[in-house]
XYZ file of C-alpha atoms in Angstrom:
605
model
C 0.417 -0.023 0.001
C 2.780 2.623 1.004
C 5.511 3.264 -0.994
C 8.969 2.138 0.329
C 10.202 5.496 1.080
C 7.670 5.827 3.510
C 8.223 2.399 5.456
C 11.833 3.227 5.564
C 11.124 6.327 7.408
C 9.002 4.604 9.749
C 11.513 1.372 9.826
C 14.306 4.132 11.018
C 12.525 5.598 13.673
C 11.063 2.560 15.648
C 12.746 3.893 19.133
C 10.220 7.062 18.489
C 7.373 6.163 20.560
C 7.321 5.498 24.511
C 7.748 1.945 26.040
C 5.483 0.280 28.315
C 6.022 -2.364 30.733
C 8.209 -5.133 29.779
C 7.483 -8.477 29.496
C 9.857 -11.529 29.301
C 11.554 -11.804 26.114
C 12.674 -15.610 26.517
C 10.798 -18.591 27.579
C 14.191 -19.703 29.651
C 13.225 -16.564 31.950
C 10.097 -18.157 33.281
C 10.538 -18.732 37.063
C 7.841 -21.440 37.155
C 5.890 -23.677 34.541
C 2.637 -24.335 36.488
C -0.362 -21.618 36.234
C -4.029 -22.183 36.615
C -4.421 -20.721 33.273
C -2.175 -21.080 29.868
C -3.027 -19.036 27.162
C -1.620 -19.349 24.021
C -1.808 -16.194 21.732
C -1.419 -12.567 22.765
C -3.530 -11.076 19.854
C -6.952 -9.688 19.755
C -8.684 -12.402 22.002
C -6.055 -13.974 23.985
C -5.162 -10.768 25.760
C -8.483 -9.979 26.491
C -9.012 -13.033 28.519
C -5.432 -12.498 29.957
C -6.548 -9.349 31.535
C -10.635 -10.426 32.628
C -8.926 -13.590 34.393
C -6.366 -11.874 36.067
C -8.950 -9.559 37.645
C -8.721 -12.377 40.402
C -5.137 -11.557 42.016
C -5.659 -15.393 43.054
C -5.877 -16.602 39.694
C -2.391 -16.784 37.594
C -1.918 -16.726 33.971
C 0.525 -17.343 31.271
C 0.433 -15.891 28.011
C 2.869 -17.557 25.220
C 3.480 -15.157 22.504
C 5.029 -16.391 19.309
C 5.858 -12.833 18.075
C 7.857 -9.348 18.817
C 7.210 -6.810 21.034
C 5.250 -3.849 19.805
C 6.879 -1.285 22.079
C 8.481 1.327 20.664
C 7.284 0.166 16.493
C 5.971 3.524 15.297
C 4.046 1.510 12.451
C 2.260 -0.452 15.171
C 1.306 2.897 16.877
C 0.550 5.603 14.100
C -2.870 4.613 12.323
C -2.071 5.443 9.034
C 1.177 3.615 8.607
C -0.613 0.383 9.901
C -0.661 -1.063 6.322
C 3.270 -0.741 6.373
C 3.228 -3.648 8.954
C 2.511 -6.321 6.100
C 3.727 -7.983 4.327
C 7.488 -9.679 4.285
C 8.194 -7.499 7.997
C 9.299 -8.729 11.504
C 5.731 -8.202 12.261
C 3.937 -10.222 10.159
C 3.579 -14.125 9.864
C 4.669 -13.950 6.291
C 1.983 -16.631 5.058
C 1.121 -16.701 1.719
C -2.044 -18.758 0.069
C -1.731 -21.523 -2.451
C -1.883 -20.381 -5.899
C -5.555 -19.990 -5.841
C -8.200 -21.638 -8.679
C -10.375 -18.565 -9.103
C -7.592 -16.126 -9.336
C -6.001 -17.031 -12.294
C -3.898 -19.283 -10.107
C -2.464 -16.490 -7.951
C -0.392 -16.888 -5.299
C -0.004 -13.496 -2.753
C 0.383 -12.797 1.148
C -2.215 -13.647 3.513
C -1.210 -11.162 6.637
C -1.311 -12.022 9.889
C 0.034 -10.036 12.689
C 3.070 -11.538 14.635
C 3.371 -9.171 17.522
C 1.850 -8.624 21.251
C -1.769 -7.227 20.211
C -1.679 -9.672 17.011
C -3.333 -8.653 14.038
C -4.910 -6.395 16.269
C -1.923 -4.247 16.457
C -1.410 -4.929 12.564
C -4.205 -4.252 11.322
C -6.222 -0.922 9.415
C -8.083 -0.166 12.649
C -11.788 -0.379 11.307
C -13.633 -0.975 14.310
C -17.304 -2.321 14.097
C -19.107 -5.169 15.885
C -20.821 -7.058 13.035
C -24.925 -7.013 12.436
C -27.436 -8.195 14.795
C -28.377 -10.373 12.590
C -24.758 -12.226 12.273
C -25.136 -13.360 16.424
C -28.596 -13.895 15.968
C -27.417 -16.501 13.166
C -24.599 -17.887 15.683
C -27.098 -18.162 18.359
C -29.069 -20.408 16.070
C -26.259 -22.430 14.929
C -24.911 -23.158 17.933
C -28.098 -23.703 20.170
C -26.833 -21.086 22.702
C -29.242 -18.093 23.209
C -26.690 -16.179 24.764
C -24.514 -15.802 21.083
C -27.201 -13.773 20.424
C -27.127 -9.535 20.094
C -29.656 -9.325 22.804
C -26.866 -10.783 25.164
C -23.850 -9.842 23.199
C -24.564 -6.216 22.942
C -23.628 -5.597 26.946
C -19.951 -6.428 26.293
C -20.006 -3.020 24.228
C -19.878 -1.193 27.858
C -16.884 -3.127 29.073
C -14.961 -3.228 26.001
C -15.574 0.010 24.224
C -14.170 3.575 25.287
C -15.459 6.108 22.566
C -13.285 9.007 22.717
C -12.745 12.410 20.663
C -11.653 12.681 17.398
C -7.777 13.747 17.665
C -8.972 17.400 15.634
C -11.341 17.857 18.331
C -13.999 18.699 15.081
C -17.651 18.687 15.971
C -19.007 15.007 15.136
C -23.058 15.446 15.519
C -24.133 13.469 12.714
C -21.657 11.287 12.022
C -22.109 8.675 14.877
C -24.922 8.024 17.308
C -23.630 8.386 20.781
C -26.331 5.898 22.316
C -25.112 2.896 20.758
C -21.401 3.640 22.525
C -19.533 3.426 25.773
C -17.162 5.639 27.078
C -16.080 3.681 30.016
C -14.160 0.353 28.456
C -10.605 -0.629 27.576
C -9.970 0.152 24.150
C -10.326 3.372 22.538
C -12.250 3.926 19.382
C -12.665 7.116 17.596
C -14.172 9.047 14.359
C -11.721 10.256 11.743
C -9.384 13.252 12.767
C -7.781 14.556 9.880
C -9.541 15.347 6.681
C -9.154 13.637 3.331
C -10.362 16.479 0.823
C -12.463 13.586 -0.988
C -14.647 13.430 2.408
C -17.440 16.037 1.335
C -17.690 14.547 -2.187
C -18.255 11.134 -0.419
C -21.034 12.495 1.659
C -22.517 14.449 -1.576
C -22.853 11.275 -3.243
C -24.352 9.576 -0.630
C -27.301 12.462 -1.434
C -27.247 12.546 -5.353
C -27.262 8.458 -5.184
C -30.142 6.817 -3.756
C -28.062 3.559 -4.296
C -25.567 4.676 -1.552
C -27.764 6.405 1.362
C -25.736 7.577 4.253
C -25.608 6.013 7.296
C -25.135 7.771 10.900
C -23.290 5.012 12.640
C -21.366 2.393 10.889
C -20.519 0.128 14.400
C -23.453 -2.130 13.505
C -25.276 -4.233 15.983
C -28.411 -2.073 16.685
C -27.501 0.006 13.750
C -28.013 -1.556 10.226
C -24.760 -1.254 8.592
C -26.344 -0.651 4.827
C -25.128 2.645 3.580
C -22.130 4.972 3.603
C -20.792 6.669 6.657
C -17.763 7.737 8.736
C -15.034 5.000 10.245
C -14.847 4.449 13.523
C -11.226 3.284 14.081
C -9.324 1.430 16.768
C -7.765 4.591 17.898
C -7.394 7.333 20.504
C -5.627 10.407 20.893
C -3.634 9.957 17.398
C -2.423 6.113 18.467
C -3.715 2.693 17.869
C -5.570 0.951 20.661
C -4.891 -2.581 20.170
C -5.621 -5.326 22.508
C -1.885 -4.812 23.791
C -1.896 -1.201 24.451
C -5.364 -1.477 26.007
C -6.065 -5.029 27.468
C -2.491 -5.485 28.334
C -1.303 -2.261 29.292
C -4.285 -2.184 31.862
C -3.007 -5.483 33.160
C 0.307 -4.812 33.286
C 1.584 -3.960 36.508
C -0.433 -7.542 38.142
C 1.835 -10.078 39.280
C -0.275 -13.206 38.537
C 0.017 -12.022 34.619
C 3.326 -13.402 33.029
C 3.442 -12.368 29.322
C 6.435 -14.483 27.332
C 7.495 -13.315 23.288
C 9.115 -14.822 21.206
C 7.991 -18.573 21.832
C 6.382 -21.065 19.335
C 3.719 -23.209 21.090
C 4.653 -26.412 19.306
C 2.066 -28.844 20.557
C -0.266 -29.327 23.334
C 0.478 -32.608 25.226
C -2.362 -34.779 26.504
C -2.415 -35.307 30.440
C -4.408 -37.956 30.908
C -8.194 -39.047 30.589
C -11.273 -37.928 32.387
C -13.708 -40.708 34.031
C -16.257 -39.997 30.692
C -13.613 -41.017 28.508
C -12.683 -37.363 27.020
C -8.833 -37.097 26.988
C -7.234 -33.841 28.649
C -4.863 -31.633 27.412
C -3.343 -29.396 30.214
C 0.272 -28.989 28.913
C 1.874 -26.778 26.090
C 5.307 -27.390 24.829
C 6.931 -24.937 23.429
C 10.394 -23.667 21.588
C 11.856 -20.206 21.173
C 11.076 -18.605 17.659
C 13.775 -18.790 15.019
C 16.116 -16.584 15.226
C 15.261 -15.103 18.836
C 17.819 -16.753 21.155
C 21.041 -19.011 20.728
C 19.332 -22.043 22.259
C 19.381 -25.353 20.346
C 16.190 -25.281 17.995
C 15.251 -28.780 19.558
C 15.375 -27.048 22.895
C 11.303 -27.626 24.204
C 10.056 -26.084 27.073
C 6.668 -27.176 28.969
C 3.793 -25.281 30.757
C 1.076 -27.005 32.785
C -2.306 -25.265 33.356
C -4.140 -26.715 36.767
C -7.450 -25.104 35.077
C -7.455 -24.741 31.114
C -5.594 -24.466 28.291
C -6.765 -21.348 25.853
C -6.072 -21.808 22.383
C -6.016 -18.022 21.016
C -3.387 -18.154 18.359
C -6.043 -17.017 15.601
C -8.061 -19.110 12.378
C -4.101 -19.791 11.089
C -2.200 -20.655 14.520
C -4.797 -22.156 16.335
C -5.317 -24.817 13.165
C -1.706 -25.528 12.898
C -1.331 -26.125 16.768
C -4.360 -28.794 16.818
C -3.002 -30.229 13.729
C 0.461 -30.699 15.599
C -1.326 -32.062 18.512
C -2.486 -35.023 16.370
C -5.862 -33.250 16.743
C -7.327 -33.366 13.077
C -8.351 -35.317 10.545
C -6.468 -39.046 11.186
C -5.804 -39.711 7.522
C -4.078 -36.549 6.849
C -2.196 -36.769 9.968
C -1.431 -40.237 9.328
C 0.434 -39.198 6.191
C 2.623 -36.790 7.843
C 3.483 -39.482 10.325
C 1.474 -37.410 13.244
C 0.019 -39.864 15.735
C -4.139 -38.961 16.094
C -5.177 -37.973 19.375
C -8.658 -36.942 18.383
C -9.992 -37.647 15.194
C -11.816 -34.750 13.857
C -11.854 -33.913 9.962
C -13.294 -31.007 10.511
C -10.276 -29.124 11.983
C -8.904 -26.437 9.548
C -11.767 -26.595 7.377
C -14.472 -24.563 6.294
C -12.062 -21.473 5.971
C -13.808 -18.031 4.868
C -12.642 -14.971 4.287
C -13.133 -11.318 2.955
C -11.595 -10.332 -0.474
C -10.336 -7.180 -1.526
C -10.520 -5.493 -4.722
C -8.688 -2.044 -5.532
C -10.573 0.019 -7.862
C -8.286 2.987 -8.923
C -9.455 5.874 -10.636
C -7.134 8.757 -12.010
C -8.350 12.117 -10.586
C -7.177 15.590 -11.148
C -5.325 18.224 -9.017
C -2.964 17.648 -6.322
C -5.424 16.860 -3.549
C -4.994 13.381 -3.292
C -2.353 12.328 -1.027
C -0.232 10.598 -3.516
C 2.122 13.530 -3.976
C 2.765 13.599 -0.131
C 3.658 9.987 0.016
C 6.599 10.570 -2.624
C 8.188 13.519 -1.326
C 10.748 12.518 1.358
C 10.434 15.981 3.193
C 6.748 16.117 3.038
C 6.679 12.421 4.955
C 9.159 13.221 7.382
C 7.213 16.287 8.458
C 4.303 14.322 8.797
C 5.912 11.486 11.143
C 7.660 14.393 12.790
C 4.506 15.722 13.522
C 2.825 12.474 14.791
C 6.110 11.760 17.208
C 5.826 15.098 18.220
C 2.136 15.902 18.908
C 0.213 12.677 17.744
C -1.679 14.635 14.983
C -1.882 15.269 11.432
C -2.099 12.967 8.394
C -0.545 9.771 10.353
C -2.832 10.234 13.227
C -5.502 9.279 11.240
C -6.466 6.059 9.248
C -5.975 5.596 5.788
C -9.829 6.308 4.571
C -12.312 7.945 6.533
C -15.228 6.908 5.119
C -16.829 3.283 4.105
C -19.968 1.429 3.391
C -22.334 -1.201 2.798
C -24.303 -2.614 0.025
C -26.452 -5.749 -1.103
C -27.197 -7.632 -4.405
C -31.007 -6.816 -5.532
C -33.214 -9.137 -4.123
C -34.589 -9.818 -7.505
C -30.824 -10.531 -8.943
C -30.285 -13.356 -11.331
C -28.417 -14.554 -8.745
C -31.093 -15.596 -6.300
C -32.070 -17.981 -8.833
C -29.945 -20.535 -8.236
C -28.224 -19.545 -4.948
C -29.747 -18.884 -1.552
C -28.852 -15.461 0.161
C -25.833 -16.245 2.160
C -26.384 -13.272 4.392
C -27.610 -13.637 7.792
C -30.688 -11.480 7.264
C -32.301 -8.554 4.922
C -30.387 -6.153 6.964
C -26.742 -7.810 6.258
C -24.589 -6.508 3.341
C -23.049 -8.886 0.507
C -20.337 -6.260 -0.151
C -18.052 -3.182 1.407
C -17.153 -0.035 -0.699
C -13.636 1.741 1.335
C -12.623 4.785 -0.510
C -9.109 6.300 -0.253
C -7.680 9.456 -1.745
C -4.540 8.155 -2.496
C -3.052 4.624 -4.500
C -3.761 1.865 -2.606
C -3.055 -2.099 -4.368
C -1.328 -4.315 -1.903
C 1.799 -5.594 -3.830
C 1.896 -3.208 -6.589
C 4.073 -0.148 -6.226
C 2.796 3.208 -6.438
C 3.281 5.026 -10.075
C 5.855 7.600 -9.934
C 3.264 10.374 -11.502
C -0.323 10.369 -10.807
C -2.735 11.229 -8.357
C -5.278 8.684 -7.572
C -8.549 7.708 -5.707
C -8.850 4.263 -4.847
C -12.635 2.380 -4.202
C -11.880 -0.712 -2.473
C -14.490 -3.563 -3.071
C -14.737 -6.306 -0.247
C -17.176 -9.491 -0.672
C -18.537 -9.384 3.028
C -20.841 -12.838 2.735
C -18.858 -15.199 0.726
C -20.032 -18.453 0.000
C -16.216 -19.970 -0.722
C -14.565 -22.192 1.635
C -11.008 -23.387 1.987
C -8.786 -24.940 4.330
C -5.425 -24.521 6.210
C -3.203 -28.059 6.627
C -0.155 -28.233 7.893
C 2.542 -29.536 5.682
C 4.691 -31.367 7.846
C 5.386 -32.406 11.498
C 7.903 -29.217 11.790
C 6.098 -26.426 14.371
C 8.232 -23.751 12.000
C 6.909 -25.042 8.861
C 4.208 -22.916 7.531
C 0.819 -24.229 6.914
C -0.966 -24.682 3.374
C -3.586 -21.818 3.057
C -6.268 -22.117 0.359
C -8.804 -20.054 0.825
C -10.295 -20.922 -2.142
C -11.256 -17.467 -3.599
C -13.920 -16.837 -5.773
C -14.590 -20.601 -6.625
C -18.483 -20.077 -6.407
C -20.922 -18.479 -8.632
C -22.358 -15.847 -5.867
C -18.931 -14.868 -4.856
C -17.702 -13.787 -8.362
C -21.097 -12.733 -9.433
C -21.259 -9.986 -6.152
C -17.501 -8.895 -7.099
C -18.665 -8.192 -10.630
C -21.670 -6.299 -9.563
C -20.016 -4.540 -7.102
C -17.352 -3.477 -9.869
C -20.263 -2.014 -11.495
C -21.520 -0.009 -8.593
C -18.185 1.847 -8.135
C -18.322 2.920 -11.368
C -21.674 4.669 -10.721
C -20.584 5.685 -7.518
C -17.679 7.370 -9.165
C -19.877 8.811 -12.061
C -21.921 10.718 -9.456
C -22.030 14.441 -10.127
C -20.269 14.895 -6.764
C -16.826 13.947 -8.875
C -17.310 15.257 -12.171
C -14.400 17.557 -11.432
C -12.526 15.626 -9.991
C -12.084 11.805 -11.167
C -11.017 11.414 -14.771
C -11.581 8.113 -15.510
C -10.559 4.471 -13.983
C -6.870 3.361 -14.199
C -4.953 0.739 -15.607
C -6.671 -2.717 -16.042
C -9.855 -1.321 -14.079
C -10.567 0.519 -17.146
C -10.677 -2.417 -19.884
C -13.325 -4.023 -17.396
C -16.307 -2.872 -19.460
C -18.986 -5.557 -19.569
C -19.329 -8.772 -17.547
C -16.588 -11.067 -19.177
C -13.956 -8.396 -18.937
C -14.854 -7.291 -15.545
C -14.870 -11.061 -13.977
C -11.173 -11.344 -15.760
C -10.200 -8.315 -14.149
C -11.421 -9.353 -10.818
C -9.955 -12.669 -10.868
C -6.336 -11.168 -11.604
C -6.301 -8.537 -9.225
C -8.402 -9.596 -6.236
C -6.415 -10.704 -3.157
C -7.516 -10.560 0.885
C -8.887 -8.159 3.472
C -7.339 -10.799 6.014
C -10.353 -11.564 7.990
C -9.961 -15.419 8.148
C -12.759 -17.259 10.482
C -14.069 -20.750 10.772
C -11.410 -23.585 10.856
C -11.961 -24.237 14.424
C -15.960 -23.675 13.836
C -18.433 -23.818 16.597
C -21.575 -26.305 16.584
C -24.035 -27.580 19.289
C -22.773 -30.082 21.765
C -24.811 -33.075 20.383
C -23.458 -32.061 16.606
C -20.626 -34.052 14.950
C -19.742 -31.147 13.109
C -17.788 -28.530 14.069
C -14.527 -28.246 16.091
C -15.760 -26.371 19.545
C -18.982 -26.620 21.581
C -21.212 -23.887 22.189
C -18.912 -22.665 25.378
C -15.619 -23.008 23.159
C -14.139 -25.998 24.417
C -12.980 -28.349 22.118
C -15.138 -31.558 20.801
C -14.271 -34.912 22.476
C -11.709 -33.175 24.731
C -11.082 -31.817 28.374
C -8.989 -28.978 29.272
C -8.576 -27.212 26.188
C -10.750 -24.348 25.205
C -10.815 -22.113 21.646
C -11.130 -18.498 21.631
C -10.493 -16.453 18.445
C -12.122 -16.098 15.214
C -11.784 -19.559 13.928
C -14.883 -20.451 16.207
C -16.987 -18.559 13.989
C -18.885 -20.644 11.664
C -19.551 -17.845 9.103
C -17.743 -14.642 8.824
C -19.207 -11.995 10.560
C -20.994 -8.905 7.581
C -18.084 -6.368 9.082
C -14.511 -6.053 10.200
C -13.996 -8.782 12.709
C -11.841 -7.067 15.239
C -14.529 -6.130 16.814
C -16.825 -9.260 16.784
C -13.370 -10.995 18.297
C -13.149 -8.701 21.012
C -17.238 -9.094 22.214
C -16.025 -12.615 21.753
C -13.312 -12.894 23.949
C -15.229 -10.719 26.762
C -17.980 -13.322 26.981
C -15.503 -16.346 26.620
C -13.830 -14.688 29.974
C -17.056 -14.659 31.493
C -17.623 -18.569 30.484
C -14.617 -19.524 31.800
C -14.790 -17.460 35.343
C -18.310 -19.073 35.437
C -16.811 -22.826 34.863
C -14.108 -22.508 37.795
């Protein structure tokens, strides 16, 4: 997304931000190896649970994180620079997808945060909760009515801390205060720096009935359809991740230990219950590659008196389960891994949102492209952020976005059932950015641009994540099987047409000059499909690989209380348990999931 020069400036200034309390940097620094709870993954969900469980000073928690610290990493703190954290950096797992059949055989990066805070430290800070229909569907699928929105919305109060935008502007009409909390942990705010195209976006909502204005984009009680103002997980000009919020709040507690640079290699069976369930209350781990002088084969083991909580994300959780012999026994046997629990659903049902950047050429110098090419201007923006936490880098990369549905009379519904969770939930998303945004493709040396990103929100394609060896340091095979269903390619094609109509509104007549590059040749269904398959990648919202299902169901990986099916002592809390990808950006739903999971865990012990 960003030019190489911007990234080099950021990396050269890594120590400009203040540090917080230091965690253990090697597992050999641990003074004890038995805790009440062992949490695998210091990410979006893991740090929420660590915070909530250690509110009780008599409960001890160890959190094991494979990645590095986020302390002093400017790109993880300045919201605008978030996209520079991935891919191919020390802060990313640096995965790639296998060649995608539905995308002309292409392979491309699959970003996942590999630092304290996980992907909440490396995402683009979009903060929403999904639709009420998302949560009601989860309640119906799982058989647990407490996953319904009527119950889940209470967790907004303890999670969210809505704060004023960094520029202090009047936010009347940009959000609905009654939908939000100001007393939670994670800061959330509206845009704090004008992107110059903002008035044009809002004017378009008044000119085209197809794109109505939505006063609040958080979801839940407020439908997501329409275009409105972005709410970001940021406050005071800095990112608010699970690390800078939940962990920071709990940092002084002696009953919480966090160790980084430590990879969990597998779960270890510790016994069998009287009912025949296999118990897993031991975790084996090793130093992350390149982080110590310890022999690579050296392993440590931590014991959980009560539970092991697996919060390594849709990729990491799947990999750890399979390395532990929990998965498809036939596939595990082919890798010489002994099966402990045969569950073919592990690693299946992978669902994700796709991303397509539609780029228009624009007139004048109002786009940010000129700034991003100018070393002096970039340095000025960085200096302003470091000194004052204001300006361009204190803001997100976009200010406006929205959601839409395919018309109910669309031909695709003659052969495909509507995959959205309900009639008020979207099929696709539009995101407007006032500069060149094209992951993996460098910014041109000249020209000014506007990018209108299209995201497939209710995909029907399902993929897999599978380990390729018994070596925990080998990357898994990630195959999302993007755009392999008629509905998915139909929706992307229709969304591209909608974006063309959006940019054709009167509000853009003196600004947009026309589509740029291959977008210009997308003029009919056939050429649009070729364009979509040739350029689309991921917005990295993977879910579903450890899907929730009723306790009585043979499908799924976890029960409604998030315990692993067929096991004792292990619970999974991360995006992998969502059977369907939420109809929004996913960090907000994961925060709510983790808040309720914390209550479930407390009640169980």
